[in-house]
PDB file of C-alpha atoms in Angstrom:
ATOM      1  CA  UNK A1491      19.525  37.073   5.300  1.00 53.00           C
ATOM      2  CA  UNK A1492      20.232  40.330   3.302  1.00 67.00           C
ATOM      3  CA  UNK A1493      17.732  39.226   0.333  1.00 82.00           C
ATOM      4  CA  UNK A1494      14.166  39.537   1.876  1.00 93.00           C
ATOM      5  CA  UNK A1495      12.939  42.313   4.468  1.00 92.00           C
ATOM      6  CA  UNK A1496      11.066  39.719   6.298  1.00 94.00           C
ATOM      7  CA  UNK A1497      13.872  37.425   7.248  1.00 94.00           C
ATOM      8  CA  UNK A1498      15.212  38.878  10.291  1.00 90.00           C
ATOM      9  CA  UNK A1499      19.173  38.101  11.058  1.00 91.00           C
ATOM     10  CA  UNK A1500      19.397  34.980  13.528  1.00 92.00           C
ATOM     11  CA  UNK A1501      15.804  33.750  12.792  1.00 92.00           C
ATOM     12  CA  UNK A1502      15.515  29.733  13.186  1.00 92.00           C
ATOM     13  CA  UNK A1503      14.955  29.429   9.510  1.00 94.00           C
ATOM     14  CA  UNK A1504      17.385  32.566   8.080  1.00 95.00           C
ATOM     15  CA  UNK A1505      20.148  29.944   6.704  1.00 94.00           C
ATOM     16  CA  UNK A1506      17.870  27.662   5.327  1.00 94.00           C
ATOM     17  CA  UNK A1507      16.053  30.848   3.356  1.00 96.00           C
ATOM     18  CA  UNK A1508      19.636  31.781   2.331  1.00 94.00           C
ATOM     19  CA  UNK A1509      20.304  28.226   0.821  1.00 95.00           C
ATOM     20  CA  UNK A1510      16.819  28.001  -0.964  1.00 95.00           C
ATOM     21  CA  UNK A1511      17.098  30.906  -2.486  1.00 95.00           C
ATOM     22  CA  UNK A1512      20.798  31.217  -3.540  1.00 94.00           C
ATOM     23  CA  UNK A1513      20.433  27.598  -4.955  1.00 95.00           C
ATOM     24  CA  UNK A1514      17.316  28.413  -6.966  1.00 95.00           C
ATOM     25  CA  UNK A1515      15.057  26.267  -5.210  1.00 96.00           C
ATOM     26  CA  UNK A1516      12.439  28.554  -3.732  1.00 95.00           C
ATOM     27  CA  UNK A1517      12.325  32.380  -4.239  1.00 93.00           C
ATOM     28  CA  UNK A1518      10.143  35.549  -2.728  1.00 92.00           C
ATOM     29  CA  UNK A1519       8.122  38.513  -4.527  1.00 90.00           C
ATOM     30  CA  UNK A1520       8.886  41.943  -4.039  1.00 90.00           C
ATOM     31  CA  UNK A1521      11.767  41.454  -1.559  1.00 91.00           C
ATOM     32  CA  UNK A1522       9.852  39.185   0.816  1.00 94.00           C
ATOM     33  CA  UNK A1523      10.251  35.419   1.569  1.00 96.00           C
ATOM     34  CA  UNK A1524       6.788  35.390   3.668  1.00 95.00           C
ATOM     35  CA  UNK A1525       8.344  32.485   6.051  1.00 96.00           C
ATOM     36  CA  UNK A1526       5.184  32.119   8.262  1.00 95.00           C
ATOM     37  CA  UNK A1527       2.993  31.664   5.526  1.00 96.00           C
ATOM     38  CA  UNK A1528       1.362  28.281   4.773  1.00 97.00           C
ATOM     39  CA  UNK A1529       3.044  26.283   1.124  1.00 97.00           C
ATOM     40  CA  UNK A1530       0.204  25.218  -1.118  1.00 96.00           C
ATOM     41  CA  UNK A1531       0.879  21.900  -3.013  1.00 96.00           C
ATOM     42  CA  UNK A1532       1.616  24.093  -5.815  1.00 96.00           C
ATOM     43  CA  UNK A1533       4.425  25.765  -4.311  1.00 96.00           C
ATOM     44  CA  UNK A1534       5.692  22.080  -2.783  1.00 97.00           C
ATOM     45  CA  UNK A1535       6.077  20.292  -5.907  1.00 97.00           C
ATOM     46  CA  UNK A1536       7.547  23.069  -8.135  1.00 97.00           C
ATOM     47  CA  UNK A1537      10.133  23.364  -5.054  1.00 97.00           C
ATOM     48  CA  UNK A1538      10.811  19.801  -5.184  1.00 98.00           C
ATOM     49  CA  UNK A1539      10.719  20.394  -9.052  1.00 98.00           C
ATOM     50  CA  UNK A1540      13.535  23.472  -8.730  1.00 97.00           C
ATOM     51  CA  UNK A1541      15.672  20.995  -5.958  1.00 96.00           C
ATOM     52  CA  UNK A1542      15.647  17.968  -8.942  1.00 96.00           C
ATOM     53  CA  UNK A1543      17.049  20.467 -11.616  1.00 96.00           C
ATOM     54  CA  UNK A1544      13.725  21.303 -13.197  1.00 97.00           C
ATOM     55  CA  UNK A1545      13.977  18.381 -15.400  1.00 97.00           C
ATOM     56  CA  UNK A1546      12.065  18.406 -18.881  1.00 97.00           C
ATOM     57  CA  UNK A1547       8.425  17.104 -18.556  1.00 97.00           C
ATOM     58  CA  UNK A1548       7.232  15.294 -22.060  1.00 96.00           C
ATOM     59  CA  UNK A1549       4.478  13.347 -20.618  1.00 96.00           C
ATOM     60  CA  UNK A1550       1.966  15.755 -19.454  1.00 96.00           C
ATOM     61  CA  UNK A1551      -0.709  12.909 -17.971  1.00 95.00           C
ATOM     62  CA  UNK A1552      -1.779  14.810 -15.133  1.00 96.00           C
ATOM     63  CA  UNK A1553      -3.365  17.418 -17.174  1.00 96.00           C
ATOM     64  CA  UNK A1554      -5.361  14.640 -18.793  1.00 95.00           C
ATOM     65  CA  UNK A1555      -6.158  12.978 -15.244  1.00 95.00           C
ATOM     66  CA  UNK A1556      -6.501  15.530 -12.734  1.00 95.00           C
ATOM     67  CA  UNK A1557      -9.526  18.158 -13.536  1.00 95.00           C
ATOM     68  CA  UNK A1558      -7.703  21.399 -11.785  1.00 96.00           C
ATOM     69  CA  UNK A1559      -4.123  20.964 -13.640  1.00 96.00           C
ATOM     70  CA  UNK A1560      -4.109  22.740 -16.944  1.00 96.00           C
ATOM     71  CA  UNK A1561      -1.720  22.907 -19.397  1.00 96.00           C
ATOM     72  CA  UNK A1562       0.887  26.011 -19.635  1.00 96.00           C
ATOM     73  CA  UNK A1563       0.815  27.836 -16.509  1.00 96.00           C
ATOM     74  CA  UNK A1564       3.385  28.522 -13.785  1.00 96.00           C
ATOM     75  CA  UNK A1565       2.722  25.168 -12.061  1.00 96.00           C
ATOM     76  CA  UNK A1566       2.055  22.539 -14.987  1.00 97.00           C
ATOM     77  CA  UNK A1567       6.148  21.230 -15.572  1.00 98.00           C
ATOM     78  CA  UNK A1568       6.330  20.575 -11.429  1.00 97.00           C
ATOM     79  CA  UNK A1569       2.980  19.076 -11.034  1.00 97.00           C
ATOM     80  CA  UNK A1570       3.068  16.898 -13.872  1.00 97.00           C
ATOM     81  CA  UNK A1571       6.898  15.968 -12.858  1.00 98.00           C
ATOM     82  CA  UNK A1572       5.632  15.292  -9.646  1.00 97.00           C
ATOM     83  CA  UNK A1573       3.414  12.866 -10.428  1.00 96.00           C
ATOM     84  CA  UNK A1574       5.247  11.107 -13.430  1.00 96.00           C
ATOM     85  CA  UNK A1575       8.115  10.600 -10.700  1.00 96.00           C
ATOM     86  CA  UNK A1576       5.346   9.245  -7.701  1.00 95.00           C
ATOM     87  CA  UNK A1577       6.454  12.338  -5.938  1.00 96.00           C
ATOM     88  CA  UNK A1578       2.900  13.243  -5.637  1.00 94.00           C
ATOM     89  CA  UNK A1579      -0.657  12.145  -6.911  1.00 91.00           C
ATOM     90  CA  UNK A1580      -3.891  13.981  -7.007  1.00 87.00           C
ATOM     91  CA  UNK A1581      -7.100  12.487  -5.271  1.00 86.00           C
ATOM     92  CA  UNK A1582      -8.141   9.809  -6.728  1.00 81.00           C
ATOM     93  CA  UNK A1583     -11.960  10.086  -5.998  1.00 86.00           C
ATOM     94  CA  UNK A1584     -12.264  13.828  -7.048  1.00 90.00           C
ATOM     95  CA  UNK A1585      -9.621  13.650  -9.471  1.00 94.00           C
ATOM     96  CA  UNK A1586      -7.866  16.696  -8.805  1.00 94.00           C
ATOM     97  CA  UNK A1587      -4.455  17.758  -7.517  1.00 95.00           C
ATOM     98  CA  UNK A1588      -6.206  20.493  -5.119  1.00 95.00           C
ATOM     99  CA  UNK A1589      -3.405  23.243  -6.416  1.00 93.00           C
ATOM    100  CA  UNK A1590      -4.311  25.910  -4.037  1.00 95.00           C
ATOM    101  CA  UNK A1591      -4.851  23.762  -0.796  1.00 96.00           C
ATOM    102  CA  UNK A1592      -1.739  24.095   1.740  1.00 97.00           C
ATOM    103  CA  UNK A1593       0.099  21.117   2.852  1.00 96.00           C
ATOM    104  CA  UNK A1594      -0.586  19.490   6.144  1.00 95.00           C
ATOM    105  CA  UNK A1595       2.518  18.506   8.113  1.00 95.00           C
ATOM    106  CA  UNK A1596       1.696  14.227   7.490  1.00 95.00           C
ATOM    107  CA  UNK A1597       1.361  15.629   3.627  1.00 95.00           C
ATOM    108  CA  UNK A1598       4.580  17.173   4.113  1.00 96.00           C
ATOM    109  CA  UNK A1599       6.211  13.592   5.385  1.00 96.00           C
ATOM    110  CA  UNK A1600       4.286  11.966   2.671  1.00 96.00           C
ATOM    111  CA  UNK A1601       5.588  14.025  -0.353  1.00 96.00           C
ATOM    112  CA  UNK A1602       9.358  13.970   0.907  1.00 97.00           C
ATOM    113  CA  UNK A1603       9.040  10.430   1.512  1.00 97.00           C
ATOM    114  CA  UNK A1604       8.054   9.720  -2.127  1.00 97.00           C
ATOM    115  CA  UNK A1605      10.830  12.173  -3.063  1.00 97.00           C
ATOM    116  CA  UNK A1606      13.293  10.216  -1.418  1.00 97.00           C
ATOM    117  CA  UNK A1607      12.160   6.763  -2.749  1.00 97.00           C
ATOM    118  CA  UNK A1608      12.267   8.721  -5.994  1.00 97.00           C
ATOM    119  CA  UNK A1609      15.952   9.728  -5.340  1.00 97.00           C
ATOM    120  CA  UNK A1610      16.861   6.666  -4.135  1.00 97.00           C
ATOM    121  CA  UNK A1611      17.552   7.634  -0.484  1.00 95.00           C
ATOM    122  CA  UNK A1612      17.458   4.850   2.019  1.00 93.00           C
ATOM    123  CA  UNK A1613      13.785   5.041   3.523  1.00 96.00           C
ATOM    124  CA  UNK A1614      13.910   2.829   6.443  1.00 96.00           C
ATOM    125  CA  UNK A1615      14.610   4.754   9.166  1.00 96.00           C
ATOM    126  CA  UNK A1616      11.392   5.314  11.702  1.00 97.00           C
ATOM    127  CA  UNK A1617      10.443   6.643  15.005  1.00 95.00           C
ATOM    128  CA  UNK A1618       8.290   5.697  17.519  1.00 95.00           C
ATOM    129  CA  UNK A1619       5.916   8.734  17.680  1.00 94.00           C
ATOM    130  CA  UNK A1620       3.229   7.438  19.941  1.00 92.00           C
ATOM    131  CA  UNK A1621       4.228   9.545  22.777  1.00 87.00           C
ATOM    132  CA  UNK A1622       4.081  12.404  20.784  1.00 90.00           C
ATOM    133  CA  UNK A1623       1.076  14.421  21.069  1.00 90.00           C
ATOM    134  CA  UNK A1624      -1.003  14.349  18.370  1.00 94.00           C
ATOM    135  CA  UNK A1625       0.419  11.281  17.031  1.00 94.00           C
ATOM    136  CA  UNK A1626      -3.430   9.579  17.256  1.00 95.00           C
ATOM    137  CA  UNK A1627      -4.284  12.779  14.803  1.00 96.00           C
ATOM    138  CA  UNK A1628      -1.992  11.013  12.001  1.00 96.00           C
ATOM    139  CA  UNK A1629      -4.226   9.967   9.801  1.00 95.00           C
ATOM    140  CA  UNK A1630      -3.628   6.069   7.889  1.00 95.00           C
ATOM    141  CA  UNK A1631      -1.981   6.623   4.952  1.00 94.00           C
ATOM    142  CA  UNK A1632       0.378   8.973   6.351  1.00 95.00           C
ATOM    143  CA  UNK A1633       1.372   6.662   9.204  1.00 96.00           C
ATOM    144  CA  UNK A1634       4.723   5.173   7.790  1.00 97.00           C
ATOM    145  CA  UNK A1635       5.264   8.498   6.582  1.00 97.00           C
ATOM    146  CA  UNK A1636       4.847  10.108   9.309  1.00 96.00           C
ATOM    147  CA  UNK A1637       7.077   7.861  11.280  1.00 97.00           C
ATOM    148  CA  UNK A1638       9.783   8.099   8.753  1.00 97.00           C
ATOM    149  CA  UNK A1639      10.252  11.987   8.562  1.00 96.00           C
ATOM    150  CA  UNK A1640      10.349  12.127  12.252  1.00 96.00           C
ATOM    151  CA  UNK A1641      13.003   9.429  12.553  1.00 96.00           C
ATOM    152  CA  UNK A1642      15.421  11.149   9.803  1.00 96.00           C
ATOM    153  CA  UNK A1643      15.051  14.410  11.411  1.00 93.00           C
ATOM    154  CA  UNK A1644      12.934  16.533   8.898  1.00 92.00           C
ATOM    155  CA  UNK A1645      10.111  16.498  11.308  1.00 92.00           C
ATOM    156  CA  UNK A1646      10.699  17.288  14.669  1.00 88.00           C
ATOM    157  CA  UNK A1647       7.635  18.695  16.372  1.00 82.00           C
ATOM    158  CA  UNK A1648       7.079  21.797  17.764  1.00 81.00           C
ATOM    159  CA  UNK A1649       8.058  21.916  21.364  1.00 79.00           C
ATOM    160  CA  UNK A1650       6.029  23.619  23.998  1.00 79.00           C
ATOM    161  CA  UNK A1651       6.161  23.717  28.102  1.00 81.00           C
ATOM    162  CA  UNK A1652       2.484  22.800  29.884  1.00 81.00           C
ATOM    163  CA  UNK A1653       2.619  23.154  33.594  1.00 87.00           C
ATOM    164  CA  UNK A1654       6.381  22.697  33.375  1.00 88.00           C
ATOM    165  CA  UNK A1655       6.476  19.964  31.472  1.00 84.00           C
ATOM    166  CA  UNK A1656       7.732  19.861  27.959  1.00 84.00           C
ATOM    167  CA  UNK A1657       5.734  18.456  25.309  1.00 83.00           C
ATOM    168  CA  UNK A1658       6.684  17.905  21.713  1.00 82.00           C
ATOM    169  CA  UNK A1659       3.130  18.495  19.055  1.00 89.00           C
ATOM    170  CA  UNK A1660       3.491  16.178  16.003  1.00 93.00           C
ATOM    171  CA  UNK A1661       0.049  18.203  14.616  1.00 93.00           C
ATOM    172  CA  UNK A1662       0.006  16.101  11.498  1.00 95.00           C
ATOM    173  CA  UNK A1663      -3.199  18.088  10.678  1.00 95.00           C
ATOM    174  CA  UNK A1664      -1.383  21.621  10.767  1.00 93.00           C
ATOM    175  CA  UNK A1665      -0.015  23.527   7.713  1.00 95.00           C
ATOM    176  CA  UNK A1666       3.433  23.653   6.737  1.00 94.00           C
ATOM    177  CA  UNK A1667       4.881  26.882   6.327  1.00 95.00           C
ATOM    178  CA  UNK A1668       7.307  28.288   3.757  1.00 95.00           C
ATOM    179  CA  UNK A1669      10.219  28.061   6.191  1.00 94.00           C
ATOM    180  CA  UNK A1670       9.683  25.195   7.381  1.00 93.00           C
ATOM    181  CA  UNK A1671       9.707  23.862   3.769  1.00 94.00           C
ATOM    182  CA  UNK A1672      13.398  25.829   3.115  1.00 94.00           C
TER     183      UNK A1672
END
């Protein structure tokens, strides 16, 4: 990847970094991607915003319904997109979107899940994940999800060797990264 200093050549996640950013999906600031660092739900939705075309928003109900989305600033058309389409929803006890909080990996499965229903996409592919580790960490709602995203692929968990045996980590609870993401 010639476009950001911090995307070494023949890096895991270089061509996807290429294809986000040369389709206008998801870009850097001043000439770095930052792939290791953790996507806010922010950053998720307008990315799932830029992948749908960045469609026109005229009904701006999460700024009325959610207390931390506010009207004209860089996040408001994705976020109010987002949930419009289902594609995402704020907490429905606090009634905010949590902007600034990064994505778990079962929030992760959850958003491109509703994204896919959204699109259309066929969502009844699963996986059996109970011999994952950390499967007993996903939490509920994020279950079918969780089950899905692993099953098509997007999810694969992150592999490991413990006393020569390899182990695959769902860790629902962990972040999601900005590579991972692209």
């Amino acid at each position: 990847c010639t476009i950001f200093e911090d995307v070494k050549h023949g890096e895991w996640y270089e061509t996807a970094i290429q294809y986000v950013y040369d389709n206008g999906i998801m870009s850097g600031s001043n000439g770095l991607f930052n792939p290791t660092a953790d996507i806010t739900r922010a950053q998720l939705v307008a990315t799932l915003y830029k992948l749908e075309g960045s469609p026109e928003v005229t009904n701006f109900k999460a700024v009325n319904e959610l207390v931390d989305v506010e009207a004209d600033q860089w996040y408001t058309n994705a976020v109010c997109w987002a949930y419009n389409a289902g594609v995402a929803s704020g907490n429905q006890t606090t009634k905010m979107f949590n902007m600034s909080s990064f994505v778990t990996r079962q929030q992760l499965a959850s958003f491109f899940y509703n994204y896919a229903e959204y699109k259309g996409i066929d969502t009844e592919t699963r996986a059996d994940i109970s011999e994952m580790v950390g499967a007993d960490q996903v939490a509920e709602y994020a279950l079918d999800t969780m089950q899905w995203a692993v099953g098509t692929g997007l999810i694969t968990g992150s592999k490991s060797t413990v006393n020569g045996v390899e182990i695959v980590d769902l860790k629902p609870t962990g972040t999601a990264t900005r590579a991972q993401v692209a």
